Amino acid sequence: MAAADSPSAALRRRDLCSRGIRLAGKMRADVVDLLDAYVEQQGLDASASVAAMEGVPLAAVERWDEQTGTQRLQENLAAYRAFRALLAQMLEEQREQLGEAEEGLGRALAAVLLQVSAFAYHLEELLRLESRGVPGEEGDAPPPPPRLSLFEQKLRGLGVLRELAQWAVRSVRDLRQLAKPSPAPGAAPGLAESP
Amino acid sequence: LGDPQNLKCVTHNLHKMLCTWDISSRGRHGQTEFCYTTNDLTPQVCFKTKERRIEIPIPESSITVTIKTSGTALATKEFVIHQKDISFVPVTPRILSLMPDFPTSTLNMKWSDNGSVFPYGLDALWQIQILRKEAIEVVTQVAYYSKLTHEDIILSWNWTSDMPLECTSHYVKIRCYINATQFVGPKDWSDWSPAEVIPGKDTEPGGSGVFPLDPVVAVGSNLTFCCVHEEDQRITNMTYGSKSYKMMQLSSRSHAIRVLNASVSNSSGTNVVCRLENGLEGSVVFVGYAPDIPQNLSCETPNFLIIKCTWKPGRPSGLYGERRTKYSLFERTSGKNVSCEVSEVNKDHVCDFPVLPDQKTYDFILGVSNPIGQAQTSLLVDITQRVHPKTPEKLTVTGNNSTSIQLRWFINGTFAGIRLLCQIEVTSSHSERKLHNVSVPGRKSSAYTARLNALHPDTTYQFRVRCSAADRFWRWSDWSRAVEQTTAEA
């Protein structure tokens, strides 16, 4: 069990958490806008149900309350690293398929990719603050996706953006949870706790 | 009792005929003696057989046949067979190969015409049937003509389906009719060949999906899309873009829709979506135009280092990204080919081609292609007659007195070997705009100078310069930036 927070560490953590919350909030708004533009531009049905796709991290989590702070950060980090790779893939496919047409969508996609990268870096900061080693990226690199048909690519893009919007919501809740002052040892889990 | 009857003779090759007969009653039958003689008093030819069929040569005119059966009862029957009684039925053709080309939904069939069994010059008519739905529904029947040449020729035939071959199994059968005009007997079609099949994806486990997959087609096409699904999956609907279409059932695992006169798709393509009870299958179709023949192809050189060709592309293809229209510039004399980086979105189409050593005349072919079609245009040009210099730069005043001024400017490019004609525009507040032409020998990436005389003392002038080729003028460069200078006082 790590020692209780020093005042400066607690202050730094709350600052990082609140900035992270703002980042996640902005990201979510942009992802929702991007999702609308994507659905329209790709000619998809906004209500289409998309099966869970390999490599797309699911925001839904069981027993969210019981997660330790470190678990929250590590799961968030793994997810946003995965989204970084998925969005980069979508951007590449966008250029391949559309070239210079629909540059607006390409720019919006690139902007969200930047935010996801920034948020991942922010999560690494938080993990470093808690002197938790930042997990290396090698293990996280998603396996190269199977060659999808164009329609499957469109559906995957839809699934990625929908899930990313959900993750942004979850991240705000996670960071709010982390921002709470650390409880005395033995009480409800906070950041210092780890299994 | 036991009389031979119903003697029938059929020929498959116009040389020999196969005669068959019946025996009128059941009883036990032993051997049969089959004898025949033609009418020109040749000796009778006899065979003993247990069969009720025998192959003998076709007679010139007619033959008399005597059939004696032994067994429980001895019976003899005589028949006269005339040539007109012999029917000609070609041998049942056999399909040698049936190959699918899925991307083009084309079947290629090869078969032998068995020409070697016939004399020269016979016309053959083939009927080819394409079937679906367990070879029950005839999709089309096509006639194919050929000439028999006394050799076995492998004939080949292509058929393009109106739907992807993946959608359902396609069966092919063939039969033939030979127009033997000299043969007086009745002529008939051969039997149908055994059906050959190209299995559809609806016969494959896990073969589900929408077909064709991600095709590129021309505007106005009539398209058939099918959704292959698992046996137990119920299909809800199929949409093309935002519109739902009436479905046709091809098999228990395949449904199709027909889209007529497809209109141009947007840049990300038109989605064809098959909604199943527990999922989606889909394809993206790109509907666009074949490239137009490029118009107003024009090539010029700004500096004798590169040749800039421009053209009007015509109607946009509506295709983007990896399906966009691509351009290449081929020069026949040198054999050099350059692929052009052309932006789909902005309007100017330009392609650079290197000036080649010791080559003045260029025989260009501008090739343009996209997945739907291709076109080209050509241009023969002498680049010494197509000099369009770059804008003169660094225009400066290098000499100045009360009535004359010396100007100096720089032009990027290798103009050694030609003369340049440069025009200097002189403007001042109290005199009209004047243009002075000066001809200078071209040089390699060099500065040029000119002196203007008869100016007014203590007067502020603005100067600009542009240049072109002196011999065989083509186009002026753009005007340089202006420079202002006041002449010295008198």
XYZ file of C-alpha atoms in Angstrom:
685
model
C 0.000 0.000 0.000
C 1.505 3.303 -0.892
C 1.886 6.078 1.695
C -1.041 8.535 1.919
C -0.842 11.528 -0.489
C 1.546 14.352 0.276
C -0.303 17.683 -0.013
C 1.615 18.715 -3.160
C 1.030 15.332 -4.834
C -2.666 15.499 -4.016
C -2.851 19.030 -5.394
C -0.968 17.999 -8.570
C -3.238 14.981 -8.984
C -6.389 17.038 -8.613
C -5.036 19.515 -11.143
C -4.198 16.752 -13.621
C -7.568 15.138 -13.041
C -9.519 18.323 -13.583
C -7.558 19.131 -16.739
C -8.121 15.557 -17.848
C -11.841 15.930 -17.237
C -11.933 19.041 -19.402
C -9.892 17.289 -22.121
C -12.238 14.286 -22.044
C -15.300 16.524 -22.147
C -14.027 18.434 -25.161
C -12.988 15.207 -26.834
C -16.418 13.749 -26.327
C -18.124 16.765 -27.885
C -15.804 16.601 -30.894
C -16.261 12.840 -31.240
C -20.038 13.231 -31.226
C -19.809 15.889 -33.948
C -17.405 13.700 -35.895
C -19.749 10.744 -35.486
C -22.649 12.693 -37.010
C -20.500 13.843 -39.931
C -19.097 10.328 -40.378
C -22.531 8.689 -40.439
C -23.756 11.148 -43.029
C -20.656 11.110 -45.186
C -20.400 7.336 -45.174
C -24.096 6.957 -45.962
C -24.701 4.884 -42.857
C -27.837 4.442 -40.817
C -27.282 6.217 -37.513
C -29.346 3.563 -35.736
C -27.412 0.659 -37.243
C -26.388 -1.852 -34.628
C -22.737 -2.683 -34.861
C -21.403 -5.872 -33.336
C -18.462 -5.582 -30.979
C -15.323 -5.608 -33.095
C -12.012 -7.144 -32.317
C -9.502 -4.590 -31.154
C -12.062 -1.920 -30.213
C -11.913 -1.493 -26.394
C -15.346 -1.596 -24.734
C -16.167 1.220 -22.340
C -18.696 -0.815 -20.416
C -17.115 -2.323 -17.293
C -18.496 -4.509 -14.553
C -18.149 -3.527 -10.889
C -16.873 -0.094 -11.864
C -17.069 0.915 -8.227
C -14.585 -1.698 -7.097
C -11.814 -0.628 -9.453
C -8.690 0.823 -7.889
C -7.397 4.081 -9.155
C -4.444 2.423 -10.818
C -6.728 -0.024 -12.611
C -8.807 2.885 -13.858
C -5.773 4.725 -15.200
C -4.227 1.645 -16.766
C -7.480 0.592 -18.441
C -8.032 4.123 -19.696
C -4.465 4.317 -21.030
C -4.705 0.967 -22.811
C -8.004 2.024 -24.352
C -6.789 5.378 -25.651
C -3.629 3.830 -27.034
C -5.826 1.384 -28.911
C -8.051 4.231 -30.120
C -4.956 6.119 -31.276
C -4.028 3.187 -33.507
C -7.616 2.678 -34.696
C -8.088 6.362 -35.580
C -4.743 6.431 -37.393
C -5.949 3.408 -39.391
C -9.245 5.161 -40.163
C -7.350 8.246 -41.334
C -5.182 6.125 -43.623
C -8.234 4.381 -45.047
C -9.945 7.740 -45.492
C -7.048 9.041 -47.568
C -6.885 5.813 -49.546
C -10.592 5.733 -50.299
C -11.415 9.397 -50.681
C -8.167 11.107 -51.557
C -8.832 14.814 -51.443
C -12.581 14.568 -51.436
C -14.214 15.136 -48.030
C -11.088 16.768 -46.587
C -13.279 18.235 -43.881
C -13.946 14.814 -42.440
C -10.268 13.951 -42.678
C -9.328 17.080 -40.733
C -11.951 16.374 -38.067
C -10.665 12.812 -37.747
C -7.089 14.061 -37.441
C -8.158 16.565 -34.784
C -9.787 13.846 -32.668
C -6.710 11.679 -33.137
C -4.603 14.506 -31.740
C -6.891 14.823 -28.735
C -6.779 11.084 -28.096
C -2.975 11.170 -28.240
C -2.899 14.134 -25.884
C -5.273 12.400 -23.475
C -3.169 9.228 -23.530
C -0.134 11.316 -22.668
C -2.125 12.953 -19.870
C -2.990 9.558 -18.436
C 0.684 8.600 -18.548
C 1.410 11.772 -16.558
C -1.109 10.721 -13.947
C 0.376 7.237 -13.710
C 3.887 8.672 -13.403
C 2.651 11.008 -10.665
C 1.497 8.013 -8.705
C 4.971 6.512 -9.255
C 3.224 3.710 -11.106
C 5.339 2.661 -14.023
C 3.751 3.571 -17.338
C 3.057 0.288 -19.133
C 5.150 -0.036 -22.291
C 3.393 0.265 -25.622
C 4.855 -2.849 -27.175
C 2.369 -5.116 -25.543
C -0.497 -2.839 -26.467
C 0.169 -2.601 -30.179
C -3.001 -4.108 -31.662
C -2.391 -6.919 -34.157
C -2.755 -5.706 -37.736
C -6.497 -5.834 -38.460
C -7.729 -8.355 -41.007
C -8.346 -6.887 -44.479
C -11.916 -5.658 -44.194
C -14.338 -4.938 -47.004
C -15.267 -1.289 -47.464
C -18.605 -1.728 -45.752
C -16.938 -3.495 -42.842
C -14.446 -0.627 -42.652
C -17.344 1.823 -42.488
C -19.049 -0.174 -39.740
C -15.825 -0.491 -37.803
C -15.333 3.256 -38.038
C -18.825 3.719 -36.681
C -18.117 1.293 -33.863
C -14.806 2.968 -33.025
C -16.313 6.452 -32.801
C -19.310 5.277 -30.789
C -17.108 3.427 -28.325
C -14.690 6.361 -28.100
C -17.590 8.649 -27.191
C -18.556 6.174 -24.437
C -14.982 6.017 -23.210
C -14.823 9.791 -22.939
C -17.826 9.653 -20.615
C -16.266 6.866 -18.589
C -12.960 8.721 -18.386
C -14.688 11.761 -16.915
C -16.272 9.533 -14.249
C -12.969 7.757 -13.625
C -11.063 11.026 -13.259
C -13.706 12.441 -10.958
C -13.302 9.327 -8.869
C -9.526 9.767 -8.851
C -9.801 13.450 -7.974
C -11.475 12.604 -4.682
C -9.034 12.968 -1.768
C -7.379 9.674 -0.841
C -9.217 8.035 2.101
C -7.464 6.847 5.223
C -5.834 3.403 4.658
C -8.293 0.481 4.628
C -11.258 2.522 3.476
C -12.814 2.741 -0.024
C -10.325 2.414 -2.899
C -8.604 5.503 -4.109
C -5.550 5.999 -6.233
C -3.071 4.790 -3.605
C -4.803 1.489 -3.326
C -3.703 -1.302 -5.549
C -4.446 -4.983 -5.246
C -45.045 -64.576 -81.474
C -41.513 -63.180 -80.910
C -41.613 -61.111 -84.124
C -38.913 -58.476 -84.437
C -40.569 -55.059 -84.795
C -40.027 -51.287 -84.604
C -36.714 -51.411 -86.464
C -35.217 -47.909 -86.214
C -31.879 -46.689 -87.548
C -30.102 -43.541 -86.314
C -26.798 -42.078 -87.475
C -24.545 -39.888 -85.339
C -21.832 -39.365 -87.897
C -23.356 -39.777 -91.392
C -21.134 -42.857 -91.963
C -22.614 -45.520 -89.829
C -26.033 -46.029 -88.374
C -27.164 -47.730 -85.256
C -30.212 -49.953 -85.832
C -32.373 -51.085 -82.911
C -35.485 -53.216 -82.775
C -37.972 -54.827 -80.368
C -39.227 -58.352 -79.995
C -43.000 -58.443 -79.801
C -43.439 -60.901 -76.895
C -41.759 -61.693 -73.681
C -40.745 -65.397 -73.752
C -37.180 -66.655 -73.749
C -35.046 -65.219 -76.571
C -31.856 -66.811 -77.766
C -29.604 -65.314 -80.406
C -30.777 -63.102 -83.223
C -29.439 -63.247 -86.713
C -29.348 -59.848 -88.402
C -28.828 -59.851 -92.182
C -28.887 -56.970 -94.604
C -28.340 -56.429 -98.268
C -28.341 -53.345 -100.421
C -30.237 -53.429 -103.693
C -27.245 -53.669 -106.011
C -27.162 -57.430 -105.559
C -24.136 -57.412 -103.222
C -24.051 -60.557 -101.069
C -26.060 -60.461 -97.818
C -24.130 -59.577 -94.699
C -25.187 -61.338 -91.524
C -24.420 -60.977 -87.839
C -25.426 -63.036 -84.826
C -26.136 -61.018 -81.738
C -27.896 -61.207 -78.436
C -28.317 -57.457 -78.451
C -31.179 -55.686 -80.135
C -28.912 -53.152 -81.724
C -26.303 -53.239 -84.350
C -24.111 -50.677 -86.138
C -23.847 -50.958 -89.893
C -22.815 -48.570 -92.683
C -25.335 -46.123 -94.038
C -26.619 -47.366 -97.432
C -26.384 -45.196 -100.547
C -30.131 -45.501 -101.028
C -31.880 -48.353 -99.207
C -31.268 -51.770 -97.686
C -33.319 -54.868 -96.968
C -32.948 -56.188 -93.455
C -33.893 -59.699 -92.321
C -34.045 -60.411 -88.593
C -34.362 -64.040 -87.452
C -34.941 -64.662 -83.777
C -34.455 -68.088 -82.167
C -35.620 -69.201 -78.747
C -39.059 -70.499 -77.736
C -40.277 -69.567 -81.215
C -38.459 -69.058 -84.487
C -39.486 -65.814 -86.181
C -38.226 -64.033 -89.189
C -39.117 -60.514 -90.273
C -37.964 -58.477 -93.242
C -37.663 -54.704 -93.331
C -36.725 -52.224 -96.057
C -34.886 -49.206 -94.785
C -34.609 -46.175 -97.064
C -32.126 -43.348 -96.407
C -35.053 -41.074 -95.675
C -36.009 -43.398 -92.856
C -32.631 -42.957 -91.117
C -32.573 -40.055 -88.664
C -29.428 -38.027 -88.041
C -28.826 -37.091 -84.387
C -25.370 -35.648 -83.589
C -23.395 -37.124 -80.692
C -24.200 -35.453 -77.344
C -21.597 -32.699 -76.897
C -19.380 -32.733 -73.801
C -18.319 -29.545 -71.958
C -14.538 -29.641 -71.606
C -14.258 -26.767 -69.143
C -16.419 -24.169 -67.455
C -14.414 -21.375 -65.798
C -15.809 -18.455 -63.779
C -14.300 -14.984 -63.712
C -15.892 -13.577 -60.575
C -14.782 -9.943 -60.918
C -16.531 -9.677 -64.267
C -19.283 -12.228 -63.485
C -18.318 -14.016 -66.674
C -18.445 -17.723 -67.464
C -16.110 -19.182 -70.076
C -17.082 -22.526 -71.550
C -14.999 -24.726 -73.847
C -16.188 -27.793 -75.770
C -15.141 -29.914 -78.699
C -17.168 -29.750 -81.885
C -16.351 -33.392 -82.752
C -15.822 -32.177 -86.300
C -13.505 -35.035 -87.179
C -16.399 -37.477 -87.609
C -18.037 -35.392 -90.291
C -17.100 -34.417 -93.820
C -16.103 -30.825 -94.553
C -18.218 -27.762 -94.541
C -21.117 -28.686 -92.336
C -22.843 -25.883 -90.469
C -23.345 -26.599 -86.807
C -25.796 -24.803 -84.559
C -25.272 -25.004 -80.817
C -27.824 -24.189 -78.148
C -26.393 -23.217 -74.777
C -28.579 -23.008 -71.699
C -27.687 -21.191 -68.510
C -29.727 -22.315 -65.522
C -30.060 -21.496 -61.852
C -32.058 -22.848 -58.929
C -30.798 -26.439 -58.988
C -30.610 -26.309 -62.823
C -34.367 -25.906 -63.037
C -34.824 -22.260 -63.965
C -33.519 -21.437 -67.426
C -31.944 -18.014 -67.240
C -31.084 -17.773 -70.888
C -30.707 -19.882 -74.000
C -28.222 -18.767 -76.565
C -27.560 -19.893 -80.153
C -23.958 -20.277 -81.307
C -22.949 -21.053 -84.894
C -19.827 -22.795 -86.104
C -18.525 -24.610 -89.184
C -17.249 -28.154 -88.910
C -13.917 -28.592 -90.602
C -13.299 -32.338 -90.399
C -11.118 -31.670 -87.356
C -12.018 -31.584 -83.693
C -12.007 -27.878 -82.869
C -12.202 -26.616 -79.260
C -14.869 -23.947 -79.260
C -14.981 -21.252 -76.588
C -17.836 -19.090 -75.481
C -18.233 -16.334 -72.842
C -21.321 -15.291 -71.045
C -21.626 -12.371 -68.621
C -24.220 -12.848 -65.950
C -26.559 -10.074 -64.871
C -25.682 -10.962 -61.308
C -22.487 -11.874 -59.521
C -21.614 -15.531 -59.923
C -21.200 -15.705 -56.163
C -24.921 -15.126 -55.670
C -26.055 -18.640 -56.546
C -24.939 -21.683 -58.484
C -24.934 -21.393 -62.270
C -25.416 -24.453 -64.475
C -24.581 -24.745 -68.172
C -25.805 -27.299 -70.744
C -25.246 -27.520 -74.492
C -26.685 -29.431 -77.415
C -26.141 -29.271 -81.145
C -27.877 -29.506 -84.463
C -25.972 -30.163 -87.679
C -27.448 -28.922 -90.900
C -26.371 -31.827 -93.172
C -28.210 -30.626 -96.269
C -27.203 -33.656 -98.370
C -28.663 -36.038 -95.809
C -32.237 -36.810 -96.776
C -33.373 -38.383 -93.564
C -34.887 -36.507 -90.639
C -32.347 -34.421 -88.654
C -32.710 -33.721 -84.949
C -30.991 -32.047 -82.040
C -28.462 -33.996 -80.040
C -29.280 -34.700 -76.404
C -28.340 -32.035 -73.887
C -24.900 -32.445 -72.421
C -24.659 -33.174 -68.699
C -24.903 -29.838 -66.833
C -21.687 -28.303 -65.553
C -21.988 -26.147 -62.434
C -20.221 -23.146 -60.921
C -21.251 -23.254 -57.257
C -22.419 -20.026 -55.660
C -21.369 -18.792 -52.240
C -24.778 -19.909 -51.043
C -23.466 -23.450 -51.167
C -20.398 -22.670 -49.057
C -20.460 -22.816 -45.278
C -19.630 -19.307 -44.048
C -19.934 -17.885 -47.532
C -22.227 -15.065 -46.403
C -21.912 -11.494 -47.554
C -23.219 -9.033 -50.096
C -22.062 -9.401 -53.687
C -20.598 -7.873 -55.747
C -18.198 -6.658 -53.115
C -17.162 -3.033 -53.455
C -17.623 -2.795 -57.257
C -16.989 0.266 -59.422
C -19.626 0.673 -62.141
C -20.714 3.195 -64.733
C -23.573 5.607 -64.153
C -26.762 4.212 -65.697
C -25.831 0.589 -65.047
C -28.472 -1.891 -64.016
C -27.148 -3.734 -61.006
C -28.058 -6.903 -59.170
C -26.878 -7.271 -55.594
C -27.380 -10.399 -53.573
C -27.157 -11.179 -49.915
C -25.865 -14.623 -49.093
C -26.705 -15.628 -45.534
C -26.823 -18.694 -43.359
C -29.765 -21.073 -43.775
C -31.263 -20.243 -40.383
C -30.866 -16.477 -40.719
C -33.985 -14.554 -41.633
C -33.376 -11.622 -43.919
C -35.226 -8.440 -43.000
C -34.534 -6.195 -45.945
C -31.990 -4.987 -48.432
C -31.355 -1.329 -49.079
C -29.410 0.492 -51.783
C -28.429 3.861 -50.381
C -31.399 4.909 -48.320
C -34.000 3.043 -50.404
C -35.378 -0.392 -49.674
C -35.822 -2.738 -52.657
C -38.099 -5.703 -53.339
C -36.127 -8.906 -52.848
C -35.997 -11.927 -55.185
C -35.181 -15.282 -53.627
C -32.396 -17.118 -55.471
C -32.074 -19.998 -53.048
C -32.681 -20.780 -49.410
C -29.511 -18.854 -48.579
C -29.546 -16.100 -51.157
C -31.756 -13.096 -51.871
C -31.202 -10.404 -54.481
C -32.325 -6.913 -55.410
C -32.223 -5.233 -58.778
C -31.217 -1.562 -59.056
C -31.869 0.105 -62.403
C -30.109 3.050 -63.962
C -27.726 3.651 -61.038
C -26.897 7.300 -60.451
C -23.505 8.702 -59.493
C -22.542 7.849 -55.894
C -21.086 10.246 -53.379
C -17.380 10.163 -52.625
C -17.627 7.394 -50.018
C -19.758 5.222 -52.285
C -23.326 3.973 -51.999
C -23.930 1.376 -49.322
C -25.827 -1.799 -50.172
C -26.968 -3.108 -46.809
C -28.518 -6.485 -46.053
C -30.234 -6.493 -42.690
C -30.440 -9.904 -41.093
C -32.093 -10.850 -37.819
C -28.797 -10.715 -35.946
C -26.490 -8.572 -37.998
C -25.622 -6.590 -41.068
C -23.878 -7.522 -44.256
C -22.962 -4.914 -46.781
C -21.056 -3.773 -49.809
C -20.103 -0.328 -51.096
C -20.661 0.451 -54.765
C -18.960 3.338 -56.513
C -20.953 4.658 -59.453
C -19.107 7.076 -61.684
C -18.213 8.051 -65.217
C -15.529 6.814 -67.532
C -13.038 9.569 -68.223
C -13.802 12.011 -71.060
C -11.272 12.520 -73.811
C -9.095 15.346 -72.455
C -9.656 18.609 -74.329
C -7.320 21.521 -75.218
C -4.115 19.620 -74.507
C -1.371 22.237 -74.589
C 2.318 21.932 -73.738
C 4.910 24.650 -73.249
C 8.244 25.079 -71.575
C 8.980 27.815 -69.042
C 12.686 27.185 -68.913
C 13.791 24.449 -71.346
C 14.155 22.186 -68.318
C 10.608 20.946 -68.025
C 7.581 20.875 -70.287
C 4.256 21.767 -68.668
C 1.207 20.193 -70.252
C -2.270 21.336 -69.343
C -5.681 20.150 -70.463
C -9.377 20.296 -69.719
C -10.468 17.003 -68.129
C -14.118 17.172 -69.113
C -16.853 15.770 -66.876
C -15.684 14.790 -63.381
C -15.689 11.026 -62.935
C -17.218 11.108 -59.441
C -14.545 8.658 -58.319
C -12.011 9.489 -55.633
C -9.063 8.093 -53.758
C -7.716 4.847 -55.146
C -10.472 4.800 -57.770
C -9.747 8.309 -59.034
C -8.970 9.094 -62.649
C -5.263 8.805 -63.309
C -3.246 10.505 -66.027
C -0.001 9.576 -67.706
C 2.026 11.341 -70.355
C 3.788 9.138 -72.883
C 6.273 10.516 -75.390
C 6.487 8.326 -78.458
C 9.885 9.387 -79.772
C 11.784 8.738 -76.565
C 9.411 6.092 -75.232
C 9.436 7.878 -71.889
C 6.336 7.665 -69.748
C 5.472 9.925 -66.851
C 2.568 9.463 -64.453
C 0.957 12.725 -63.501
C 0.007 13.745 -59.979
C -3.329 15.433 -60.607
C -5.594 16.700 -57.853
C -9.128 15.306 -58.087
C -10.627 18.284 -56.455
C -9.056 21.411 -57.818
C -9.651 22.320 -61.365
C -6.270 22.768 -63.030
C -4.806 19.667 -64.592
C -1.074 19.984 -65.141
C 1.635 17.462 -65.835
C 5.379 18.041 -66.026
C 7.594 16.210 -68.482
C 11.389 16.611 -68.532
C 12.996 18.312 -71.521
C 15.149 15.599 -73.070
C 18.662 16.259 -74.340
C 18.797 17.105 -78.032
C 15.062 16.718 -78.537
C 12.980 19.636 -79.796
C 9.891 17.828 -81.044
C 7.718 15.868 -78.676
C 5.004 13.426 -79.728
C 2.831 13.267 -76.623
C -0.010 10.892 -75.802
C -1.947 11.890 -72.714
C -3.553 8.716 -71.361
C -6.389 8.902 -68.837
C -8.023 5.984 -67.062
C -10.146 5.010 -64.121
C -11.760 1.701 -63.153
C -14.653 2.399 -65.524
C -12.842 3.292 -68.705
C -9.994 5.063 -70.409
C -9.344 7.639 -73.085
C -6.418 9.452 -74.634
C -5.449 12.409 -76.713
C -2.242 13.314 -78.466
C -0.167 16.362 -79.363
C 2.899 16.872 -81.531
C 4.807 19.956 -80.406
C 8.131 21.706 -81.068
C 8.988 23.182 -77.716
C 11.122 25.925 -79.227
C 7.826 27.293 -80.489
C 6.200 26.920 -77.089
C 8.368 29.046 -74.813
C 6.480 30.701 -71.986
C 9.186 32.165 -69.736
C 8.693 32.497 -65.997
C 8.043 35.907 -64.499
C 11.188 38.042 -64.623
C 12.557 38.529 -61.104
C 14.732 41.013 -59.182
C 14.033 43.898 -61.514
C 16.425 46.650 -60.419
C 17.702 49.973 -61.681
C 21.444 49.777 -62.240
C 22.160 53.063 -63.986
C 20.438 56.423 -63.823
C 20.983 59.908 -65.203
C 18.619 62.712 -66.135
C 17.394 61.186 -69.440
C 18.137 57.464 -69.294
C 17.945 54.521 -66.979
C 19.476 51.024 -67.077
C 17.382 48.133 -65.843
C 18.479 44.671 -64.855
C 16.363 41.585 -64.269
C 16.711 37.850 -63.856
C 14.872 34.972 -65.567
C 15.092 31.404 -64.310
C 15.671 28.993 -67.150
C 18.047 27.842 -69.845
C 17.418 30.016 -72.889
C 20.799 29.645 -74.514
C 20.144 28.990 -78.168
C 17.175 31.272 -78.565
C 16.708 35.045 -78.485
C 14.357 36.578 -75.937
C 12.047 39.462 -76.687
C 11.459 41.528 -73.560
C 8.952 44.336 -73.221
C 9.495 47.140 -70.718
C 6.468 49.087 -69.550
C 7.213 52.683 -68.554
C 4.606 54.701 -66.707
C 4.788 58.052 -64.996
C 2.315 60.489 -63.591
C 2.431 62.854 -66.530
C 2.934 60.745 -69.536
C 1.128 57.905 -71.101
C 2.119 54.273 -70.579
C 4.845 53.362 -73.042
C 6.104 49.927 -74.075
C 9.706 49.392 -75.176
C 10.688 46.122 -76.874
C 14.224 44.849 -76.553
C 15.648 41.618 -78.001
C 18.393 39.900 -76.037
C 20.286 36.652 -76.593
C 18.983 33.947 -74.258
C 21.346 32.600 -71.628
C 21.314 30.002 -68.883
C 19.685 31.225 -65.668
C 21.035 34.659 -66.151
C 20.460 38.340 -65.702
C 19.478 40.601 -68.573
C 19.878 44.345 -68.953
C 18.397 47.125 -71.043
C 18.856 50.875 -71.221
C 15.934 53.291 -71.687
C 16.702 56.678 -73.137
C 14.743 59.866 -73.873
C 13.369 60.103 -70.383
C 12.477 63.356 -68.692
C 14.775 64.723 -65.983
C 13.608 64.776 -62.389
C 10.657 62.517 -63.216
C 9.435 59.532 -61.293
C 8.850 56.477 -63.443
C 7.509 52.971 -62.761
C 9.002 50.110 -64.754
C 7.834 46.552 -65.338
C 9.220 43.883 -67.687
C 7.933 40.722 -69.303
C 9.617 38.411 -71.808
C 8.865 35.847 -74.485
C 10.659 33.980 -77.221
C 11.806 36.424 -79.897
C 11.517 33.965 -82.807
C 8.184 32.140 -83.052
C 6.394 34.036 -80.270
C 4.145 31.902 -78.102
C 3.193 33.680 -74.897
C 4.429 36.539 -72.770
C 5.623 35.794 -69.286
C 3.706 37.532 -66.514
C 4.785 41.070 -65.704
C 7.565 41.388 -63.207
C 7.026 43.327 -60.027
C 7.233 47.082 -60.685
C 10.221 49.187 -59.698
C 10.062 52.951 -59.258
C 12.895 55.371 -60.035
C 13.221 59.148 -60.371
C 15.588 60.422 -63.056
C 18.266 62.825 -61.985
C 17.753 66.500 -62.330
C 18.961 68.023 -65.596
